[in-house]
């Protein structure tokens, strides 16, 4: 008898084949099924083996195997069938199928097909499709007769897909199951609406029904599975990660194991490989969704779209299903391990669901979600905006959502408060696309310009084009002027702000309307121009209007310790934000042009870090560029060059913004002073933004270009750049020598060209301006004045200039001044004094990294000094000079604050190149006293030799007198 039904392999493979057709790969050949199926299944195995033993012994039984999708129901029922076959039982297999659910008695015919020929009667249904009671009794009797000769195991998988007529047969068997060697093993999912209620009730009434619930594997069970596999990579921590991803679902775990098995071992050494898009894990996820009920796949997409906004009611409205159905489906998916609560356990599972959902379906889900959440208050506004953006991205139409524009604009402000500038930008861009009102579109573009400035200045400048043109054309009311001009001024586009202001004023004046003014009276926000301080003006071109003054560039008329302290305190206590950005920048510039520029460098470092925390690369570029300016003012050329390059590196499109002209100008100046003329030439050939020369940054670009021309003896070209920068600075109300010393630049070019009369006029003008009370402006002005003065007056003028520049902290200008003083002293026959001053100048120039200036100074040294200071043969002819790493000068301790007056005088002369005996003669002290002072100086400054003395020691008036 056994030979009739002992060979079952073709039928045992049917389930795998049908599951494979459903989209799931057969993984049992790669990872042996028993190693997964029977791990942590000891209680379930004992129950099934006991039921099988009882069956063989003559006691009938029913076992219902329940579990979520992928938890091993089918594999376990296959295992039971093999056990029964090995025990000599007759196994009748049946598989429920959604495709055969409408085929009457399809499942029963599968069972009958496994029986010996003629052992079971032919099954039929009545004309109305219902099974005949007599036929069911006959089938029941035949089963009992068959079990009398051999144990019979009826194994039915996917019971929830069984046709109605077959369920009637099974229910009849359950109801009349008595003492017989008959075992009924059924497998069905948990919480499935497709279960037959009558059959479920019948099972509940039977005392001989045992329920076996298959749960997911624990982390320990996952580790046991991993231990039974041949693993190519390391295993530390792998089991926990595999369990985290799979949730302990055996099917998902097998998929992960196979993906990892086929991965590159080198990748495994670095840790686990994440699930591959479209790989076995993704296929397993999709299969679990299909096996979890009719709503599971669509519900998965709805859950991915809703995220934390999920409620059963909302999800039900998205997929047109009752809330209780949704809740049961979510519980089923959570039981399978795909979900944790209502969220996907792993991003790869969520990505799989979204990737396999058609775009038009996703668009509809997002739009419907936005509609459901709309009106939920401020807390839900950003979420609604994200759904609207996603709906548009997937091709959905938002034409009917009249409320969307206001929601998107409000959401942008909420997102900015959460430092989500990219999402805020996307919200405003969609709002602009949906808006049909001209004024509203201009307002949105203006706000976009403000937001995108923190990321991409070039894009921010382009965003202002539309509202700017609308204002020029008179399509917008004058009330829109202030926000646009404020942004233009903030971007440094002073000329455009002036032109716009002029148009609006002229347009409103004809109707007697007063021109609009800002609501507050903060400095620098007044759109009316304030005349520059009383310097003679270079005539402007006909028809040009004077623009507003850029408030971020406003500096106090005179320098004072109070202003410096206030600015530093403001920077210390103010948090960087969009609202505080402009006053913070202004405070940094106040410190930069004070007598303590190192404070500005320190604050810039803090602001760069704050901008990085904000995720604002353009703000990082801004404060890095400001720090580069400070370092250039301190004479630290190498650090200034590095920071200028770093600032440009933070900009996505260097040549497409006027702002980029600022750090580019700093880079050009630093490299020019370092002698890297070839690099500068290449830089000047790069395209610049069309708006550059209409912006403040263009002034500095013109000056930098002029200084490059001057360094290459192209003095006419240099003079043209300086005068154009000056004309624009005057016209824009920015004629401040502390920001742009165009007069002294032009004067030096004129001196080189032999026109000392006009040079003297420009120098006198600069010295007559309020900024001349600042040490830096007065120092550079006096230096040039000395060059065209009577030789007998030159030492005093240059000495005073050196004293002022020493207080300003600009070591490079101090080096140039000391070099000029050394030349004058040598001409006057004071060779000893000239040598000391020239050595001081050379030390300063070398510490700054100004190779061309060093080349000018060295010939002025005496023969002995010239040998001692012979330059490296490559240092003056190449741009790649190997230098030891130097500490950023702004970070060095301030030697002046550590030394006494006597120590500072001795150290200053020693750093200038004086010997101990020369110092003793000039200070009227003994050589021993000089040595004692230097010993204390070395200890305080933590140095060991004379060559390590800082060259930026404060040059006091007394030191100059003895020089």
Short mmCIF file of C-alpha atoms in Angstrom, two decimals, residues 189-655:
data_model
loop_
_atom_site.label_atom_id
_atom_site.label_comp_id
_atom_site.label_asym_id
_atom_site.label_seq_id
_atom_site.Cartn_x
_atom_site.Cartn_y
_atom_site.Cartn_z
CA UNK A 189 -2.63 33.54 8.69
CA UNK A 190 -3.44 35.57 11.76
CA UNK A 191 -6.02 38.36 11.68
CA UNK A 192 -7.19 37.81 8.12
CA UNK A 193 -10.60 39.06 7.01
CA UNK A 194 -10.74 36.32 4.38
CA UNK A 195 -11.20 33.55 6.97
CA UNK A 196 -14.58 31.77 6.87
CA UNK A 197 -16.44 32.70 10.06
CA UNK A 198 -18.49 29.48 10.17
CA UNK A 199 -15.42 27.32 9.83
CA UNK A 200 -13.58 29.36 12.48
CA UNK A 201 -16.51 28.89 14.85
CA UNK A 202 -16.58 25.17 14.21
CA UNK A 203 -12.92 24.88 15.13
CA UNK A 204 -13.54 26.81 18.34
CA UNK A 205 -16.24 24.32 19.34
CA UNK A 206 -13.97 21.29 18.98
CA UNK A 207 -12.01 20.17 22.05
CA UNK A 208 -9.55 18.17 19.97
CA UNK A 209 -8.30 21.26 18.09
CA UNK A 210 -4.79 22.42 19.03
CA UNK A 211 -3.56 25.81 17.94
CA UNK A 212 0.09 26.36 17.13
CA UNK A 213 1.13 30.01 16.94
CA UNK A 214 4.34 30.71 15.05
CA UNK A 215 6.13 33.78 16.30
CA UNK A 216 9.11 35.58 14.86
CA UNK A 217 12.63 34.60 15.87
CA UNK A 218 14.30 36.29 18.80
CA UNK A 219 17.80 37.80 18.53
CA UNK A 220 19.15 34.60 20.08
CA UNK A 221 17.28 32.55 17.49
CA UNK A 222 18.71 34.71 14.72
CA UNK A 223 22.18 34.08 16.13
CA UNK A 224 21.50 30.32 16.11
CA UNK A 225 20.53 30.47 12.43
CA UNK A 226 23.67 32.44 11.64
CA UNK A 227 25.80 29.92 13.55
CA UNK A 228 24.52 27.10 11.34
CA UNK A 229 25.55 28.84 8.10
CA UNK A 230 28.93 29.11 6.45
CA UNK A 231 29.58 32.84 6.73
CA UNK A 232 32.35 34.56 4.71
CA UNK A 233 32.68 37.67 6.87
CA UNK A 234 32.97 38.52 10.51
CA UNK A 235 30.05 37.68 12.81
CA UNK A 236 30.48 40.14 15.69
CA UNK A 237 27.26 42.07 16.10
CA UNK A 238 25.91 40.66 12.86
CA UNK A 239 23.08 38.65 14.43
CA UNK A 240 21.66 41.70 16.17
CA UNK A 241 21.80 43.73 12.98
CA UNK A 242 20.16 40.98 10.95
CA UNK A 243 17.43 40.73 13.57
CA UNK A 244 16.95 44.49 13.57
CA UNK A 245 16.45 44.52 9.80
CA UNK A 246 14.33 41.36 9.49
CA UNK A 247 12.43 41.65 12.75
CA UNK A 248 13.05 37.94 13.21
CA UNK A 249 10.86 37.05 10.24
CA UNK A 250 12.34 33.76 8.94
CA UNK A 251 11.59 34.55 5.31
CA UNK A 252 13.18 38.00 5.48
CA UNK A 253 16.11 36.54 7.40
CA UNK A 254 16.76 33.95 4.70
CA UNK A 255 16.66 36.68 2.07
CA UNK A 256 19.20 38.74 4.02
CA UNK A 257 21.48 35.75 4.53
CA UNK A 258 21.50 35.01 0.83
CA UNK A 259 22.18 38.66 -0.06
CA UNK A 260 25.08 38.73 2.38
CA UNK A 261 26.35 35.38 1.09
CA UNK A 262 26.69 36.83 -2.41
CA UNK A 263 28.25 40.11 -1.21
CA UNK A 264 31.91 41.02 -1.54
CA UNK A 265 33.79 39.66 1.53
CA UNK A 266 35.75 42.90 1.72
CA UNK A 267 32.50 44.76 2.32
CA UNK A 268 31.49 42.28 4.99
CA UNK A 269 34.68 42.95 6.90
CA UNK A 270 33.49 46.51 7.37
CA UNK A 271 30.14 45.31 8.70
CA UNK A 272 26.90 44.09 7.22
CA UNK A 273 25.79 44.98 3.74
CA UNK A 274 22.47 46.88 3.66
CA UNK A 275 19.63 45.27 1.69
CA UNK A 276 20.14 45.86 -2.01
CA UNK A 277 17.40 47.73 -3.90
CA UNK A 278 15.35 45.18 -5.81
CA UNK A 279 17.23 42.29 -4.22
CA UNK A 280 16.00 39.20 -2.42
CA UNK A 281 15.08 41.15 0.69
CA UNK A 282 12.92 43.51 -1.34
CA UNK A 283 11.21 40.56 -3.03
CA UNK A 284 10.57 38.95 0.34
CA UNK A 285 9.02 42.18 1.67
CA UNK A 286 6.67 42.42 -1.30
CA UNK A 287 5.69 38.76 -0.90
CA UNK A 288 4.91 39.24 2.79
CA UNK A 289 2.69 42.17 1.88
CA UNK A 290 0.83 40.13 -0.75
CA UNK A 291 0.35 37.26 1.70
CA UNK A 292 -0.91 39.55 4.47
CA UNK A 293 -4.31 40.31 3.00
CA UNK A 294 -6.05 42.15 0.19
CA UNK A 295 -5.36 45.59 1.66
CA UNK A 296 -1.80 45.04 2.80
CA UNK A 297 0.03 46.22 -0.34
CA UNK A 298 -1.99 49.41 -0.71
CA UNK A 299 -1.86 49.92 3.04
CA UNK A 300 1.93 49.64 2.95
CA UNK A 301 2.11 52.57 0.52
CA UNK A 302 -0.36 54.54 2.65
CA UNK A 303 1.70 53.92 5.79
CA UNK A 304 4.89 54.99 4.04
CA UNK A 305 3.20 58.20 2.91
CA UNK A 306 1.49 59.05 6.21
CA UNK A 307 4.45 58.32 8.46
CA UNK A 308 3.82 59.51 12.01
CA UNK A 309 0.53 61.11 10.96
CA UNK A 310 -1.01 57.61 10.75
CA UNK A 311 -4.32 56.81 12.33
CA UNK A 312 -6.54 53.90 11.28
CA UNK A 313 -9.16 56.41 10.15
CA UNK A 314 -6.76 58.40 7.96
CA UNK A 315 -5.20 55.32 6.43
CA UNK A 316 -8.67 53.90 5.81
CA UNK A 317 -9.72 57.03 3.95
CA UNK A 318 -6.58 56.81 1.83
CA UNK A 319 -7.27 53.22 0.70
CA UNK A 320 -11.09 53.24 1.00
CA UNK A 321 -11.20 50.65 3.77
CA UNK A 322 -12.87 50.64 7.20
CA UNK A 323 -10.71 51.71 10.10
CA UNK A 324 -11.04 48.35 11.87
CA UNK A 325 -9.84 46.57 8.71
CA UNK A 326 -6.83 48.86 8.59
CA UNK A 327 -6.06 48.26 12.24
CA UNK A 328 -6.14 44.47 11.73
CA UNK A 329 -3.91 44.72 8.67
CA UNK A 330 -1.41 46.89 10.52
CA UNK A 331 -1.37 44.38 13.38
CA UNK A 332 -0.77 41.58 10.88
CA UNK A 333 2.14 43.41 9.26
CA UNK A 334 3.59 44.20 12.67
CA UNK A 335 3.31 40.51 13.59
CA UNK A 336 5.29 39.63 10.48
CA UNK A 337 8.07 42.02 11.52
CA UNK A 338 7.74 44.35 8.54
CA UNK A 339 6.33 47.06 10.77
CA UNK A 340 7.29 48.25 14.23
CA UNK A 341 4.07 49.80 15.40
CA UNK A 342 2.83 51.57 12.26
CA UNK A 343 6.26 52.43 10.84
CA UNK A 344 8.42 50.24 8.65
CA UNK A 345 11.09 48.49 10.65
CA UNK A 346 13.83 49.27 8.14
CA UNK A 347 14.16 52.03 5.50
CA UNK A 348 14.87 49.42 2.84
CA UNK A 349 11.41 47.91 3.34
CA UNK A 350 9.73 51.31 3.07
CA UNK A 351 11.79 52.17 -0.01
CA UNK A 352 10.75 48.88 -1.61
CA UNK A 353 7.08 49.65 -1.11
CA UNK A 354 7.43 53.18 -2.49
CA UNK A 355 9.52 52.02 -5.45
CA UNK A 356 6.83 49.50 -6.45
CA UNK A 357 3.98 51.97 -6.13
CA UNK A 358 3.10 53.76 -9.40
CA UNK A 359 3.86 57.51 -9.37
CA UNK A 360 0.25 58.52 -9.99
CA UNK A 361 -0.83 56.43 -6.98
CA UNK A 362 1.81 58.06 -4.79
CA UNK A 363 0.76 61.50 -6.01
CA UNK A 364 -2.86 60.76 -5.12
CA UNK A 365 -1.89 59.42 -1.69
CA UNK A 366 0.21 62.49 -0.88
CA UNK A 367 -2.43 64.91 -2.07
CA UNK A 368 -5.16 63.12 -0.15
CA UNK A 369 -2.93 63.07 2.95
CA UNK A 370 -2.40 66.81 2.62
CA UNK A 371 -6.15 67.35 2.40
CA UNK A 372 -6.79 65.17 5.46
CA UNK A 373 -4.14 66.94 7.53
CA UNK A 374 -5.01 70.45 6.34
CA UNK A 375 -6.64 72.43 9.08
CA UNK A 376 -4.87 70.56 11.85
CA UNK A 377 -3.10 73.71 13.10
CA UNK A 378 0.47 74.96 13.06
CA UNK A 379 1.91 71.64 14.16
CA UNK A 380 0.79 69.92 10.96
CA UNK A 381 1.61 72.72 8.51
CA UNK A 382 5.13 71.47 7.64
CA UNK A 383 3.78 67.95 7.19
CA UNK A 384 1.04 69.18 4.85
CA UNK A 385 3.65 71.08 2.85
CA UNK A 386 5.82 67.98 2.50
CA UNK A 387 2.84 66.04 1.13
CA UNK A 388 2.06 68.80 -1.37
CA UNK A 389 5.69 68.89 -2.51
CA UNK A 390 5.76 65.10 -2.87
CA UNK A 391 2.46 65.09 -4.78
CA UNK A 392 3.85 67.62 -7.25
CA UNK A 393 7.12 65.71 -7.55
CA UNK A 394 5.20 62.56 -8.54
CA UNK A 395 3.26 64.42 -11.20
CA UNK A 396 0.08 65.15 -9.26
CA UNK A 397 -2.05 68.18 -10.12
CA UNK A 398 -2.60 70.75 -7.37
CA UNK A 399 -4.75 73.07 -9.42
CA UNK A 400 -7.79 72.48 -7.25
CA UNK A 401 -5.99 73.09 -3.96
CA UNK A 402 -6.58 76.85 -3.64
CA UNK A 403 -5.40 76.74 -0.04
CA UNK A 404 -2.01 75.24 -0.93
CA UNK A 405 -0.10 78.50 -1.55
CA UNK A 406 -0.82 79.92 1.91
CA UNK A 407 0.01 76.61 3.57
CA UNK A 408 3.30 76.31 1.69
CA UNK A 409 4.33 79.85 2.62
CA UNK A 410 3.49 79.30 6.28
CA UNK A 411 5.27 75.94 6.25
CA UNK A 412 8.44 77.55 4.93
CA UNK A 413 8.69 79.71 8.06
CA UNK A 414 8.07 76.70 10.33
CA UNK A 415 10.73 74.71 8.49
CA UNK A 416 13.24 77.53 8.80
CA UNK A 417 12.77 77.55 12.56
CA UNK A 418 13.71 73.87 12.49
CA UNK A 419 16.82 74.61 10.37
CA UNK A 420 15.36 72.87 7.32
CA UNK A 421 16.26 75.47 4.72
CA UNK A 422 16.18 73.02 1.79
CA UNK A 423 12.60 71.95 2.55
CA UNK A 424 11.59 75.57 3.14
CA UNK A 425 13.00 76.47 -0.26
CA UNK A 426 11.11 73.61 -1.92
CA UNK A 427 7.88 74.78 -0.27
CA UNK A 428 8.28 78.34 -1.53
CA UNK A 429 9.26 77.23 -5.02
CA UNK A 430 6.07 75.17 -5.26
CA UNK A 431 4.05 78.05 -3.83
CA UNK A 432 5.48 80.34 -6.52
CA UNK A 433 4.59 77.79 -9.20
CA UNK A 434 0.99 77.57 -7.96
CA UNK A 435 0.43 81.27 -7.33
CA UNK A 436 -1.40 83.32 -9.95
CA UNK A 437 -1.21 86.74 -8.25
CA UNK A 438 1.63 88.99 -9.38
CA UNK A 439 2.21 90.60 -6.00
CA UNK A 440 2.10 87.26 -4.21
CA UNK A 441 4.58 85.76 -6.66
CA UNK A 442 6.95 88.69 -6.09
CA UNK A 443 6.66 88.33 -2.33
CA UNK A 444 7.43 84.62 -2.59
CA UNK A 445 10.45 85.23 -4.82
CA UNK A 446 11.72 87.88 -2.40
CA UNK A 447 11.42 85.46 0.50
CA UNK A 448 13.13 82.78 -1.57
CA UNK A 449 16.04 85.12 -2.13
CA UNK A 450 16.39 85.64 1.61
CA UNK A 451 16.26 81.92 2.40
CA UNK A 452 18.50 80.63 -0.36
CA UNK A 453 21.19 83.17 0.51
CA UNK A 454 22.28 80.90 3.34
CA UNK A 455 22.98 78.12 0.83
CA UNK A 456 23.70 79.64 -2.57
CA UNK A 457 24.22 83.39 -3.04
CA UNK A 458 24.06 83.06 -6.83
CA UNK A 459 20.61 81.50 -6.71
CA UNK A 460 19.51 84.10 -4.17
CA UNK A 461 20.60 86.89 -6.50
CA UNK A 462 18.68 85.31 -9.39
CA UNK A 463 15.54 84.95 -7.28
CA UNK A 464 15.38 88.73 -6.98
CA UNK A 465 15.26 89.20 -10.74
CA UNK A 466 11.50 88.74 -11.09
CA UNK A 467 10.37 91.07 -8.26
CA UNK A 468 13.03 93.56 -9.31
CA UNK A 469 11.71 93.65 -12.87
CA UNK A 470 8.12 93.83 -11.64
CA UNK A 471 8.95 96.88 -9.52
CA UNK A 472 10.79 98.50 -12.40
CA UNK A 473 7.77 97.95 -14.63
CA UNK A 474 5.36 99.41 -12.11
CA UNK A 475 3.47 96.13 -11.74
CA UNK A 476 3.90 96.11 -7.97
CA UNK A 477 2.90 98.70 -5.37
CA UNK A 478 5.57 100.79 -3.68
CA UNK A 479 5.06 98.84 -0.45
CA UNK A 480 7.03 95.98 -2.03
CA UNK A 481 10.09 98.24 -2.36
CA UNK A 482 11.53 97.93 1.13
CA UNK A 483 12.02 94.13 1.33
CA UNK A 484 13.52 94.02 -2.16
CA UNK A 485 15.91 96.91 -1.63
CA UNK A 486 16.90 95.52 1.77
CA UNK A 487 17.91 92.26 0.14
CA UNK A 488 19.70 94.05 -2.68
CA UNK A 489 21.70 96.07 -0.20
CA UNK A 490 22.41 92.95 1.86
CA UNK A 491 23.74 91.27 -1.29
CA UNK A 492 25.92 94.31 -1.94
CA UNK A 493 24.01 95.27 -5.12
CA UNK A 494 24.02 98.94 -4.28
CA UNK A 495 23.63 100.27 -7.82
CA UNK A 496 20.49 98.23 -8.47
CA UNK A 497 19.02 99.27 -5.13
CA UNK A 498 19.61 102.91 -6.06
CA UNK A 499 18.12 102.54 -9.52
CA UNK A 500 15.07 100.78 -8.12
CA UNK A 501 14.60 103.39 -5.44
CA UNK A 502 14.79 106.13 -8.04
CA UNK A 503 12.14 104.56 -10.26
CA UNK A 504 9.67 104.06 -7.44
CA UNK A 505 10.21 107.54 -6.01
CA UNK A 506 9.70 109.15 -9.40
CA UNK A 507 6.61 107.04 -10.07
CA UNK A 508 4.97 107.89 -6.74
CA UNK A 509 5.99 111.55 -6.77
CA UNK A 510 3.72 112.28 -9.69
CA UNK A 511 0.72 111.42 -7.56
CA UNK A 512 1.92 113.23 -4.48
CA UNK A 513 2.61 110.01 -2.67
CA UNK A 514 5.33 109.89 -0.11
CA UNK A 515 8.07 107.40 -0.84
CA UNK A 516 7.95 104.33 1.37
CA UNK A 517 10.31 104.05 4.28
CA UNK A 518 11.23 101.19 6.57
CA UNK A 519 9.10 100.66 9.61
CA UNK A 520 12.06 100.93 11.94
CA UNK A 521 14.79 103.48 12.20
CA UNK A 522 17.69 101.10 12.45
CA UNK A 523 20.96 102.41 11.04
CA UNK A 524 21.58 101.47 7.48
CA UNK A 525 17.97 100.54 6.71
CA UNK A 526 17.01 104.01 5.52
CA UNK A 527 16.58 103.75 1.76
CA UNK A 528 17.42 107.44 1.31
CA UNK A 529 21.08 108.12 0.64
CA UNK A 530 23.24 109.84 3.17
CA UNK A 531 26.05 111.90 1.72
CA UNK A 532 29.54 110.61 2.30
CA UNK A 533 31.72 112.44 4.75
CA UNK A 534 33.06 115.66 3.43
CA UNK A 535 35.56 114.61 0.81
CA UNK A 536 35.64 116.15 -2.65
CA UNK A 537 33.51 114.04 -4.95
CA UNK A 538 34.52 112.58 -8.27
CA UNK A 539 31.72 113.57 -10.68
CA UNK A 540 29.19 110.80 -11.33
CA UNK A 541 27.83 109.89 -14.70
CA UNK A 542 24.81 111.82 -15.92
CA UNK A 543 21.46 110.59 -14.76
CA UNK A 544 22.77 108.34 -11.99
CA UNK A 545 20.99 108.40 -8.63
CA UNK A 546 22.66 108.14 -5.26
CA UNK A 547 21.76 104.80 -3.66
CA UNK A 548 21.10 103.79 -0.06
CA UNK A 549 24.08 103.13 2.15
CA UNK A 550 24.68 99.45 2.89
CA UNK A 551 24.17 99.14 6.64
CA UNK A 552 26.39 96.09 6.99
CA UNK A 553 29.23 98.27 5.71
CA UNK A 554 28.56 101.20 8.04
CA UNK A 555 31.37 101.84 10.50
CA UNK A 556 31.65 104.41 13.28
CA UNK A 557 33.02 107.72 12.04
CA UNK A 558 35.80 107.47 14.60
CA UNK A 559 37.41 104.51 16.26
CA UNK A 560 37.03 104.14 20.01
CA UNK A 561 37.56 101.47 22.59
CA UNK A 562 33.89 101.77 23.53
CA UNK A 563 32.75 100.93 19.99
CA UNK A 564 35.13 97.97 19.92
CA UNK A 565 33.95 96.69 23.28
CA UNK A 566 30.29 97.06 22.33
CA UNK A 567 30.81 95.17 19.07
CA UNK A 568 32.71 92.38 20.77
CA UNK A 569 30.10 92.08 23.51
CA UNK A 570 27.35 91.97 20.91
CA UNK A 571 29.08 89.12 19.08
CA UNK A 572 29.63 87.26 22.32
CA UNK A 573 25.96 87.38 23.36
CA UNK A 574 24.08 87.19 20.05
CA UNK A 575 22.98 83.92 18.49
CA UNK A 576 23.45 83.63 14.73
CA UNK A 577 20.15 83.57 12.83
CA UNK A 578 18.61 85.03 9.73
CA UNK A 579 17.39 88.02 11.76
CA UNK A 580 20.77 88.70 13.38
CA UNK A 581 22.99 88.00 10.38
CA UNK A 582 23.37 91.60 9.16
CA UNK A 583 24.13 93.21 12.55
CA UNK A 584 26.60 90.39 13.30
CA UNK A 585 28.41 91.04 10.02
CA UNK A 586 28.49 94.75 10.81
CA UNK A 587 29.94 94.07 14.28
CA UNK A 588 32.65 91.85 12.76
CA UNK A 589 33.65 94.65 10.41
CA UNK A 590 33.80 97.09 13.31
CA UNK A 591 36.30 94.80 15.03
CA UNK A 592 38.21 94.18 11.79
CA UNK A 593 38.87 97.89 11.36
CA UNK A 594 39.59 98.55 15.03
CA UNK A 595 42.93 98.41 16.80
CA UNK A 596 42.16 94.81 17.83
CA UNK A 597 41.57 92.93 14.55
CA UNK A 598 42.54 89.68 16.26
CA UNK A 599 39.22 89.87 18.10
CA UNK A 600 37.44 89.82 14.75
CA UNK A 601 39.40 86.74 13.66
CA UNK A 602 38.46 84.95 16.89
CA UNK A 603 34.78 85.82 16.54
CA UNK A 604 34.78 84.76 12.89
CA UNK A 605 36.05 81.33 13.88
CA UNK A 606 33.11 80.95 16.27
CA UNK A 607 30.65 82.18 13.64
CA UNK A 608 31.99 79.74 11.04
CA UNK A 609 31.25 76.91 13.46
CA UNK A 610 27.79 78.31 14.17
CA UNK A 611 27.03 78.55 10.45
CA UNK A 612 28.11 74.95 10.01
CA UNK A 613 25.70 73.90 12.75
CA UNK A 614 22.94 75.77 10.91
CA UNK A 615 23.73 73.85 7.72
CA UNK A 616 24.28 77.18 5.93
CA UNK A 617 27.29 76.87 3.59
CA UNK A 618 26.92 80.41 2.27
CA UNK A 619 27.06 81.77 5.82
CA UNK A 620 30.18 79.68 6.31
CA UNK A 621 31.58 81.26 3.16
CA UNK A 622 30.65 84.72 4.43
CA UNK A 623 32.41 84.43 7.78
CA UNK A 624 35.35 82.57 6.26
CA UNK A 625 35.73 85.45 3.78
CA UNK A 626 35.52 87.98 6.62
CA UNK A 627 38.23 86.07 8.47
CA UNK A 628 40.36 86.09 5.33
CA UNK A 629 40.01 89.89 5.26
CA UNK A 630 41.10 90.11 8.89
CA UNK A 631 44.12 87.90 8.28
CA UNK A 632 45.08 89.99 5.27
CA UNK A 633 44.80 93.11 7.42
CA UNK A 634 47.11 91.44 9.95
CA UNK A 635 49.59 90.66 7.18
CA UNK A 636 49.19 86.86 7.43
CA UNK A 637 49.15 86.24 3.69
CA UNK A 638 49.32 82.46 3.75
CA UNK A 639 46.37 82.14 6.14
CA UNK A 640 44.42 84.79 4.23
CA UNK A 641 44.94 82.87 1.00
CA UNK A 642 43.77 79.63 2.61
CA UNK A 643 40.63 81.18 4.07
CA UNK A 644 39.74 82.90 0.81
CA UNK A 645 40.00 79.57 -1.01
CA UNK A 646 37.91 77.92 1.70
CA UNK A 647 35.24 80.59 1.36
CA UNK A 648 35.03 80.04 -2.38
CA UNK A 649 34.90 76.27 -1.87
CA UNK A 650 31.68 76.69 0.14
CA UNK A 651 29.95 78.31 -2.84
CA UNK A 652 28.29 75.94 -5.33
CA UNK A 653 28.80 78.29 -8.27
CA UNK A 654 31.77 80.59 -7.78
CA UNK A 655 31.36 82.68 -10.90
#
